[in-house]
PDB file of C-alpha atoms in Angstrom:
ATOM      1  CA  MET A   1     111.257  93.855  87.258  1.00  0.00           C
ATOM      2  CA  ASP A   2     108.914  91.373  88.888  1.00  0.00           C
ATOM      3  CA  GLU A   3     106.432  91.890  85.989  1.00  0.00           C
ATOM      4  CA  THR A   4     109.313  91.522  83.425  1.00  0.00           C
ATOM      5  CA  LEU A   5     110.662  88.286  84.632  1.00  0.00           C
ATOM      6  CA  LEU A   6     107.115  86.892  84.809  1.00  0.00           C
ATOM      7  CA  LEU A   7     106.216  87.848  81.392  1.00  0.00           C
ATOM      8  CA  LEU A   8     109.471  86.499  80.049  1.00  0.00           C
ATOM      9  CA  ILE A   9     108.929  83.108  81.529  1.00  0.00           C
ATOM     10  CA  ASN A  10     105.108  83.061  80.960  1.00  0.00           C
ATOM     11  CA  GLY A  11     106.034  83.865  77.419  1.00  0.00           C
ATOM     12  CA  LEU A  12     108.074  80.891  76.887  1.00  0.00           C
ATOM     13  CA  HIS A  13     105.009  78.632  76.070  1.00  0.00           C
ATOM     14  CA  ASN A  14     103.694  76.154  73.669  1.00  0.00           C
ATOM     15  CA  GLU A  15     101.002  73.506  73.528  1.00  0.00           C
ATOM     16  CA  TYR A  16     103.112  70.569  74.616  1.00  0.00           C
ATOM     17  CA  TRP A  17     104.711  72.236  77.882  1.00  0.00           C
ATOM     18  CA  ASP A  18     101.078  73.578  78.545  1.00  0.00           C
ATOM     19  CA  GLY A  19      99.869  69.956  79.262  1.00  0.00           C
ATOM     20  CA  VAL A  20     103.097  68.941  81.211  1.00  0.00           C
ATOM     21  CA  VAL A  21     103.045  71.852  83.282  1.00  0.00           C
ATOM     22  CA  MET A  22      99.368  71.607  84.172  1.00  0.00           C
ATOM     23  CA  ALA A  23      99.879  68.014  85.190  1.00  0.00           C
ATOM     24  CA  THR A  24     103.130  68.727  87.236  1.00  0.00           C
ATOM     25  CA  THR A  25     101.398  71.597  89.244  1.00  0.00           C
ATOM     26  CA  TYR A  26      98.365  69.559  90.176  1.00  0.00           C
ATOM     27  CA  ARG A  27      98.798  68.708  93.843  1.00  0.00           C
ATOM     28  CA  PHE A  28      97.149  65.472  93.632  1.00  0.00           C
ATOM     29  CA  THR A  29      99.428  64.334  91.102  1.00  0.00           C
ATOM     30  CA  TRP A  30     102.231  63.810  93.827  1.00  0.00           C
ATOM     31  CA  ILE A  31     100.371  61.627  96.262  1.00  0.00           C
ATOM     32  CA  PRO A  32     102.036  58.353  95.123  1.00  0.00           C
ATOM     33  CA  LEU A  33     105.124  60.066  95.876  1.00  0.00           C
ATOM     34  CA  TYR A  34     104.400  61.001  99.383  1.00  0.00           C
ATOM     35  CA  VAL A  35     103.342  57.492 100.027  1.00  0.00           C
ATOM     36  CA  VAL A  36     106.572  55.953  98.889  1.00  0.00           C
ATOM     37  CA  MET A  37     108.389  58.845 100.886  1.00  0.00           C
ATOM     38  CA  ALA A  38     106.500  57.822 104.131  1.00  0.00           C
ATOM     39  CA  TYR A  39     107.163  54.218 103.417  1.00  0.00           C
ATOM     40  CA  CYS A  40     111.024  54.919 103.143  1.00  0.00           C
ATOM     41  CA  ILE A  41     110.804  56.998 106.504  1.00  0.00           C
ATOM     42  CA  MET A  42     109.047  54.177 108.209  1.00  0.00           C
ATOM     43  CA  ARG A  43     111.446  51.501 106.939  1.00  0.00           C
ATOM     44  CA  SER A  44     114.565  53.740 108.032  1.00  0.00           C
ATOM     45  CA  GLU A  45     113.015  54.627 111.573  1.00  0.00           C
ATOM     46  CA  GLY A  46     110.671  51.980 112.864  1.00  0.00           C
ATOM     47  CA  TRP A  47     107.097  52.653 112.956  1.00  0.00           C
ATOM     48  CA  LYS A  48     107.158  54.824 116.363  1.00  0.00           C
ATOM     49  CA  ASN A  49     110.045  57.284 115.063  1.00  0.00           C
ATOM     50  CA  GLY A  50     108.903  57.179 111.501  1.00  0.00           C
ATOM     51  CA  LEU A  51     105.241  58.307 112.378  1.00  0.00           C
ATOM     52  CA  LEU A  52     106.645  60.994 114.385  1.00  0.00           C
ATOM     53  CA  ALA A  53     108.740  62.263 111.356  1.00  0.00           C
ATOM     54  CA  VAL A  54     105.773  62.023 108.966  1.00  0.00           C
ATOM     55  CA  ILE A  55     103.860  63.956 111.454  1.00  0.00           C
ATOM     56  CA  GLY A  56     106.712  66.495 111.405  1.00  0.00           C
ATOM     57  CA  ILE A  57     106.360  66.668 107.603  1.00  0.00           C
ATOM     58  CA  ALA A  58     102.666  66.960 107.757  1.00  0.00           C
ATOM     59  CA  LEU A  59     103.002  69.935 110.245  1.00  0.00           C
ATOM     60  CA  THR A  60     105.641  71.729 108.191  1.00  0.00           C
ATOM     61  CA  ILE A  61     103.110  71.637 105.146  1.00  0.00           C
ATOM     62  CA  VAL A  62      99.990  72.809 107.842  1.00  0.00           C
ATOM     63  CA  ILE A  63     101.859  75.600 109.067  1.00  0.00           C
ATOM     64  CA  ALA A  64     103.210  76.702 105.700  1.00  0.00           C
ATOM     65  CA  ASP A  65      99.633  76.502 103.922  1.00  0.00           C
ATOM     66  CA  GLN A  66      97.861  78.273 106.765  1.00  0.00           C
ATOM     67  CA  ALA A  67     100.485  81.099 107.221  1.00  0.00           C
ATOM     68  CA  GLY A  68     100.513  81.685 103.555  1.00  0.00           C
ATOM     69  CA  ALA A  69      96.746  81.417 102.766  1.00  0.00           C
ATOM     70  CA  GLY A  70      95.258  82.039 105.777  1.00  0.00           C
ATOM     71  CA  ILE A  71      97.173  84.836 107.347  1.00  0.00           C
ATOM     72  CA  ILE A  72      99.492  86.571 104.946  1.00  0.00           C
ATOM     73  CA  ARG A  73      97.372  86.532 101.775  1.00  0.00           C
ATOM     74  CA  PRO A  74      94.574  88.386 103.438  1.00  0.00           C
ATOM     75  CA  LEU A  75      96.739  91.066 104.838  1.00  0.00           C
ATOM     76  CA  ALA A  76      98.851  91.578 101.687  1.00  0.00           C
ATOM     77  CA  GLU A  77      95.898  91.504  99.264  1.00  0.00           C
ATOM     78  CA  ARG A  78      98.196  91.271  96.506  1.00  0.00           C
ATOM     79  CA  LEU A  79      96.323  90.330  93.215  1.00  0.00           C
ATOM     80  CA  ARG A  80      97.539  87.343  90.994  1.00  0.00           C
ATOM     81  CA  PRO A  81      98.914  88.396  87.821  1.00  0.00           C
ATOM     82  CA  THR A  82      96.182  86.132  86.365  1.00  0.00           C
ATOM     83  CA  ALA A  83      93.182  87.771  87.987  1.00  0.00           C
ATOM     84  CA  ILE A  84      90.704  89.131  85.929  1.00  0.00           C
ATOM     85  CA  ASP A  85      91.046  92.709  87.453  1.00  0.00           C
ATOM     86  CA  ASN A  86      94.612  92.840  87.303  1.00  0.00           C
ATOM     87  CA  PRO A  87      95.691  94.620  84.044  1.00  0.00           C
ATOM     88  CA  LEU A  88      98.653  92.567  83.505  1.00  0.00           C
ATOM     89  CA  SER A  89      96.351  89.359  82.759  1.00  0.00           C
ATOM     90  CA  GLN A  90      95.546  90.539  79.506  1.00  0.00           C
ATOM     91  CA  HIS A  91      99.258  90.235  78.607  1.00  0.00           C
ATOM     92  CA  LEU A  92      99.665  86.709  79.954  1.00  0.00           C
ATOM     93  CA  HIS A  93      99.348  83.237  78.436  1.00  0.00           C
ATOM     94  CA  ILE A  94      96.198  81.583  80.450  1.00  0.00           C
ATOM     95  CA  VAL A  95      96.565  77.794  80.208  1.00  0.00           C
ATOM     96  CA  ASP A  96      93.231  75.896  80.095  1.00  0.00           C
ATOM     97  CA  GLY A  97      91.569  78.945  81.516  1.00  0.00           C
ATOM     98  CA  TYR A  98      93.388  78.491  84.939  1.00  0.00           C
ATOM     99  CA  ARG A  99      93.906  81.680  86.943  1.00  0.00           C
ATOM    100  CA  GLY A 100      93.979  80.471  90.545  1.00  0.00           C
ATOM    101  CA  GLY A 101      92.555  82.134  93.441  1.00  0.00           C
ATOM    102  CA  ARG A 102      92.094  85.919  93.697  1.00  0.00           C
ATOM    103  CA  TYR A 103      95.460  86.658  95.895  1.00  0.00           C
ATOM    104  CA  GLY A 104      98.819  85.142  95.245  1.00  0.00           C
ATOM    105  CA  MET A 105     101.203  86.597  97.992  1.00  0.00           C
ATOM    106  CA  PRO A 106     103.000  84.394  99.042  1.00  0.00           C
ATOM    107  CA  SER A 107     103.147  81.151  96.774  1.00  0.00           C
ATOM    108  CA  CYS A 108     101.782  78.271  98.787  1.00  0.00           C
ATOM    109  CA  HIS A 109     103.132  75.794  96.263  1.00  0.00           C
ATOM    110  CA  ALA A 110     106.644  77.424  97.182  1.00  0.00           C
ATOM    111  CA  ALA A 111     105.965  77.397 100.864  1.00  0.00           C
ATOM    112  CA  ASN A 112     104.754  73.800 100.932  1.00  0.00           C
ATOM    113  CA  THR A 113     107.512  72.237  98.766  1.00  0.00           C
ATOM    114  CA  VAL A 114     110.360  74.146 100.216  1.00  0.00           C
ATOM    115  CA  GLY A 115     109.009  73.517 103.644  1.00  0.00           C
ATOM    116  CA  LEU A 116     108.797  69.614 102.794  1.00  0.00           C
ATOM    117  CA  VAL A 117     112.224  69.839 101.439  1.00  0.00           C
ATOM    118  CA  ALA A 118     113.787  71.886 104.396  1.00  0.00           C
ATOM    119  CA  PHE A 119     112.347  69.368 106.876  1.00  0.00           C
ATOM    120  CA  LEU A 120     113.806  66.488 105.242  1.00  0.00           C
ATOM    121  CA  ALA A 121     117.230  68.135 104.736  1.00  0.00           C
ATOM    122  CA  LEU A 122     117.283  68.952 108.428  1.00  0.00           C
ATOM    123  CA  ARG A 123     116.244  65.138 109.343  1.00  0.00           C
ATOM    124  CA  TYR A 124     118.179  63.214 106.822  1.00  0.00           C
ATOM    125  CA  ARG A 125     121.805  63.339 105.613  1.00  0.00           C
ATOM    126  CA  HIS A 126     121.088  61.708 102.319  1.00  0.00           C
ATOM    127  CA  THR A 127     122.648  64.101  99.936  1.00  0.00           C
ATOM    128  CA  PRO A 128     121.540  62.859  96.515  1.00  0.00           C
ATOM    129  CA  PHE A 129     117.843  62.397  97.828  1.00  0.00           C
ATOM    130  CA  ILE A 130     117.671  65.937  99.090  1.00  0.00           C
ATOM    131  CA  LEU A 131     119.244  67.261  95.864  1.00  0.00           C
ATOM    132  CA  MET A 132     116.821  65.258  93.889  1.00  0.00           C
ATOM    133  CA  MET A 133     113.844  66.691  96.111  1.00  0.00           C
ATOM    134  CA  SER A 134     115.331  70.260  95.800  1.00  0.00           C
ATOM    135  CA  VAL A 135     115.236  70.061  91.972  1.00  0.00           C
ATOM    136  CA  TRP A 136     111.572  68.813  92.259  1.00  0.00           C
ATOM    137  CA  ALA A 137     110.773  72.089  94.493  1.00  0.00           C
ATOM    138  CA  MET A 138     112.274  74.360  92.057  1.00  0.00           C
ATOM    139  CA  ILE A 139     110.322  72.881  89.095  1.00  0.00           C
ATOM    140  CA  GLN A 140     107.133  73.065  91.037  1.00  0.00           C
ATOM    141  CA  MET A 141     107.958  76.968  91.822  1.00  0.00           C
ATOM    142  CA  TYR A 142     108.791  77.350  87.981  1.00  0.00           C
ATOM    143  CA  THR A 143     105.435  75.973  87.018  1.00  0.00           C
ATOM    144  CA  ARG A 144     103.645  78.861  89.044  1.00  0.00           C
ATOM    145  CA  LEU A 145     105.587  81.355  87.034  1.00  0.00           C
ATOM    146  CA  TYR A 146     105.109  79.545  83.685  1.00  0.00           C
ATOM    147  CA  LEU A 147     101.221  79.454  84.387  1.00  0.00           C
ATOM    148  CA  GLY A 148     101.396  83.235  85.419  1.00  0.00           C
ATOM    149  CA  VAL A 149      99.463  82.849  88.542  1.00  0.00           C
ATOM    150  CA  HIS A 150     102.359  84.085  90.676  1.00  0.00           C
ATOM    151  CA  TYR A 151     105.028  87.090  90.514  1.00  0.00           C
ATOM    152  CA  PRO A 152     108.436  85.826  91.391  1.00  0.00           C
ATOM    153  CA  THR A 153     108.563  87.866  94.554  1.00  0.00           C
ATOM    154  CA  ASP A 154     105.253  85.653  95.546  1.00  0.00           C
ATOM    155  CA  ILE A 155     107.775  82.745  95.154  1.00  0.00           C
ATOM    156  CA  LEU A 156     110.323  84.411  97.113  1.00  0.00           C
ATOM    157  CA  ALA A 157     107.844  85.015  99.870  1.00  0.00           C
ATOM    158  CA  GLY A 158     106.668  81.340  99.732  1.00  0.00           C
ATOM    159  CA  ILE A 159     110.360  80.113 100.188  1.00  0.00           C
ATOM    160  CA  GLY A 160     110.652  82.300 103.369  1.00  0.00           C
ATOM    161  CA  VAL A 161     107.296  80.954 104.637  1.00  0.00           C
ATOM    162  CA  GLY A 162     108.261  77.256 103.838  1.00  0.00           C
ATOM    163  CA  LEU A 163     111.635  77.833 105.583  1.00  0.00           C
ATOM    164  CA  PHE A 164     109.816  79.257 108.701  1.00  0.00           C
ATOM    165  CA  ALA A 165     107.419  76.458 108.922  1.00  0.00           C
ATOM    166  CA  ALA A 166     110.226  73.686 108.750  1.00  0.00           C
ATOM    167  CA  LEU A 167     112.301  75.281 111.319  1.00  0.00           C
ATOM    168  CA  VAL A 168     109.236  75.391 113.486  1.00  0.00           C
ATOM    169  CA  SER A 169     107.975  72.079 113.017  1.00  0.00           C
ATOM    170  CA  HIS A 170     111.507  70.698 113.145  1.00  0.00           C
ATOM    171  CA  TRP A 171     111.975  72.188 116.736  1.00  0.00           C
ATOM    172  CA  LEU A 172     108.683  70.903 117.818  1.00  0.00           C
ATOM    173  CA  TRP A 173     109.733  67.475 116.337  1.00  0.00           C
ATOM    174  CA  ARG A 174     112.878  67.484 118.258  1.00  0.00           C
ATOM    175  CA  LEU A 175     111.081  68.143 121.615  1.00  0.00           C
ATOM    176  CA  ALA A 176     108.813  65.305 120.932  1.00  0.00           C
ATOM    177  CA  TYR A 177     111.644  62.921 119.764  1.00  0.00           C
ATOM    178  CA  ARG A 178     113.667  63.511 122.952  1.00  0.00           C
ATOM    179  CA  ARG A 179     110.454  62.986 125.173  1.00  0.00           C
ATOM    180  CA  LEU A 180     109.604  59.808 123.166  1.00  0.00           C
ATOM    181  CA  ASN A 181     113.187  58.268 122.969  1.00  0.00           C
ATOM    182  CA  GLY A 182     115.162  59.850 126.062  1.00  0.00           C
ATOM    183  CA  GLU A 183     117.798  61.197 123.895  1.00  0.00           C
ATOM    184  CA  ALA A 184     118.352  63.877 121.198  1.00  0.00           C
ATOM    185  CA  PRO A 185     118.024  62.684 117.621  1.00  0.00           C
ATOM    186  CA  ARG A 186     120.739  62.481 115.222  1.00  0.00           C
ATOM    187  CA  ARG A 187     120.395  62.913 111.274  1.00  0.00           C
ATOM    188  CA  GLU A 188     119.556  59.657 109.916  1.00  0.00           C
ATOM    189  CA  ARG A 189     120.211  58.136 106.337  1.00  0.00           C
ATOM    190  CA  LEU A 190     117.066  57.529 104.490  1.00  0.00           C
ATOM    191  CA  SER A 191     116.729  53.969 103.396  1.00  0.00           C
ATOM    192  CA  PRO A 192     115.626  52.475 100.775  1.00  0.00           C
ATOM    193  CA  ALA A 193     115.686  56.047  99.075  1.00  0.00           C
ATOM    194  CA  MET A 194     116.353  54.286  95.678  1.00  0.00           C
ATOM    195  CA  SER A 195     112.636  53.715  95.773  1.00  0.00           C
ATOM    196  CA  VAL A 196     111.894  57.433  95.652  1.00  0.00           C
ATOM    197  CA  PHE A 197     114.323  57.794  92.703  1.00  0.00           C
ATOM    198  CA  VAL A 198     112.440  55.024  90.734  1.00  0.00           C
ATOM    199  CA  VAL A 199     109.362  56.624  91.670  1.00  0.00           C
ATOM    200  CA  MET A 200     110.468  60.055  90.572  1.00  0.00           C
ATOM    201  CA  ALA A 201     111.595  58.643  87.336  1.00  0.00           C
ATOM    202  CA  ALA A 202     108.568  57.115  86.481  1.00  0.00           C
ATOM    203  CA  TYR A 203     106.902  60.551  87.276  1.00  0.00           C
ATOM    204  CA  VAL A 204     109.202  62.171  84.633  1.00  0.00           C
ATOM    205  CA  VAL A 205     108.090  59.862  81.999  1.00  0.00           C
ATOM    206  CA  PHE A 206     104.277  60.045  83.022  1.00  0.00           C
ATOM    207  CA  LEU A 207     104.479  63.954  83.135  1.00  0.00           C
ATOM    208  CA  LEU A 208     106.433  64.110  79.599  1.00  0.00           C
ATOM    209  CA  CYS A 209     103.589  62.024  78.173  1.00  0.00           C
ATOM    210  CA  GLN A 210     101.073  64.548  79.450  1.00  0.00           C
ATOM    211  CA  GLY A 211     102.279  67.235  76.810  1.00  0.00           C
TER     212      GLY A 211
END
């Protein structure tokens, strides 16, 4: 089932979408989005609490990434589908020679993006913003299957790691917030979240032009 679903998704390719997906999955593509998001957080919470929230998000990604790449992958030693010595790679469409590293369980893309969105959902109550970021995370995970660098179960494992990282960092963030402010935090409304929507719309146009 794992291989069947992967081959199905990977098989739905063409030259145009190859370019779009490669641009979408590239981590540094999204740096401007993160900068705008940090700006919105600082505007909403002030520099002190805003910085604390940004640190909480960064900690989430660090925990997710290190748990996935530094601990679980070396223990699981599960070859990526695209690994040269994985027989399945002969049946996959490889985009621009991209195969990723040797091991792929869990997906760190899934862990990092889900962890980020989960932390934001725990902290903020701006539903449209959270829904948009959730769709963004799902697209990121889909790109990993399209490229054939992860099995679907790698993605599921990454989701689990990301949720765990978000819960741990959010718990630590709440302790730090209480110590800093002398009271328990309440879920805030992110403002001006419209800035993130505008940037995301610009990204859609930019990425669609990469095909």
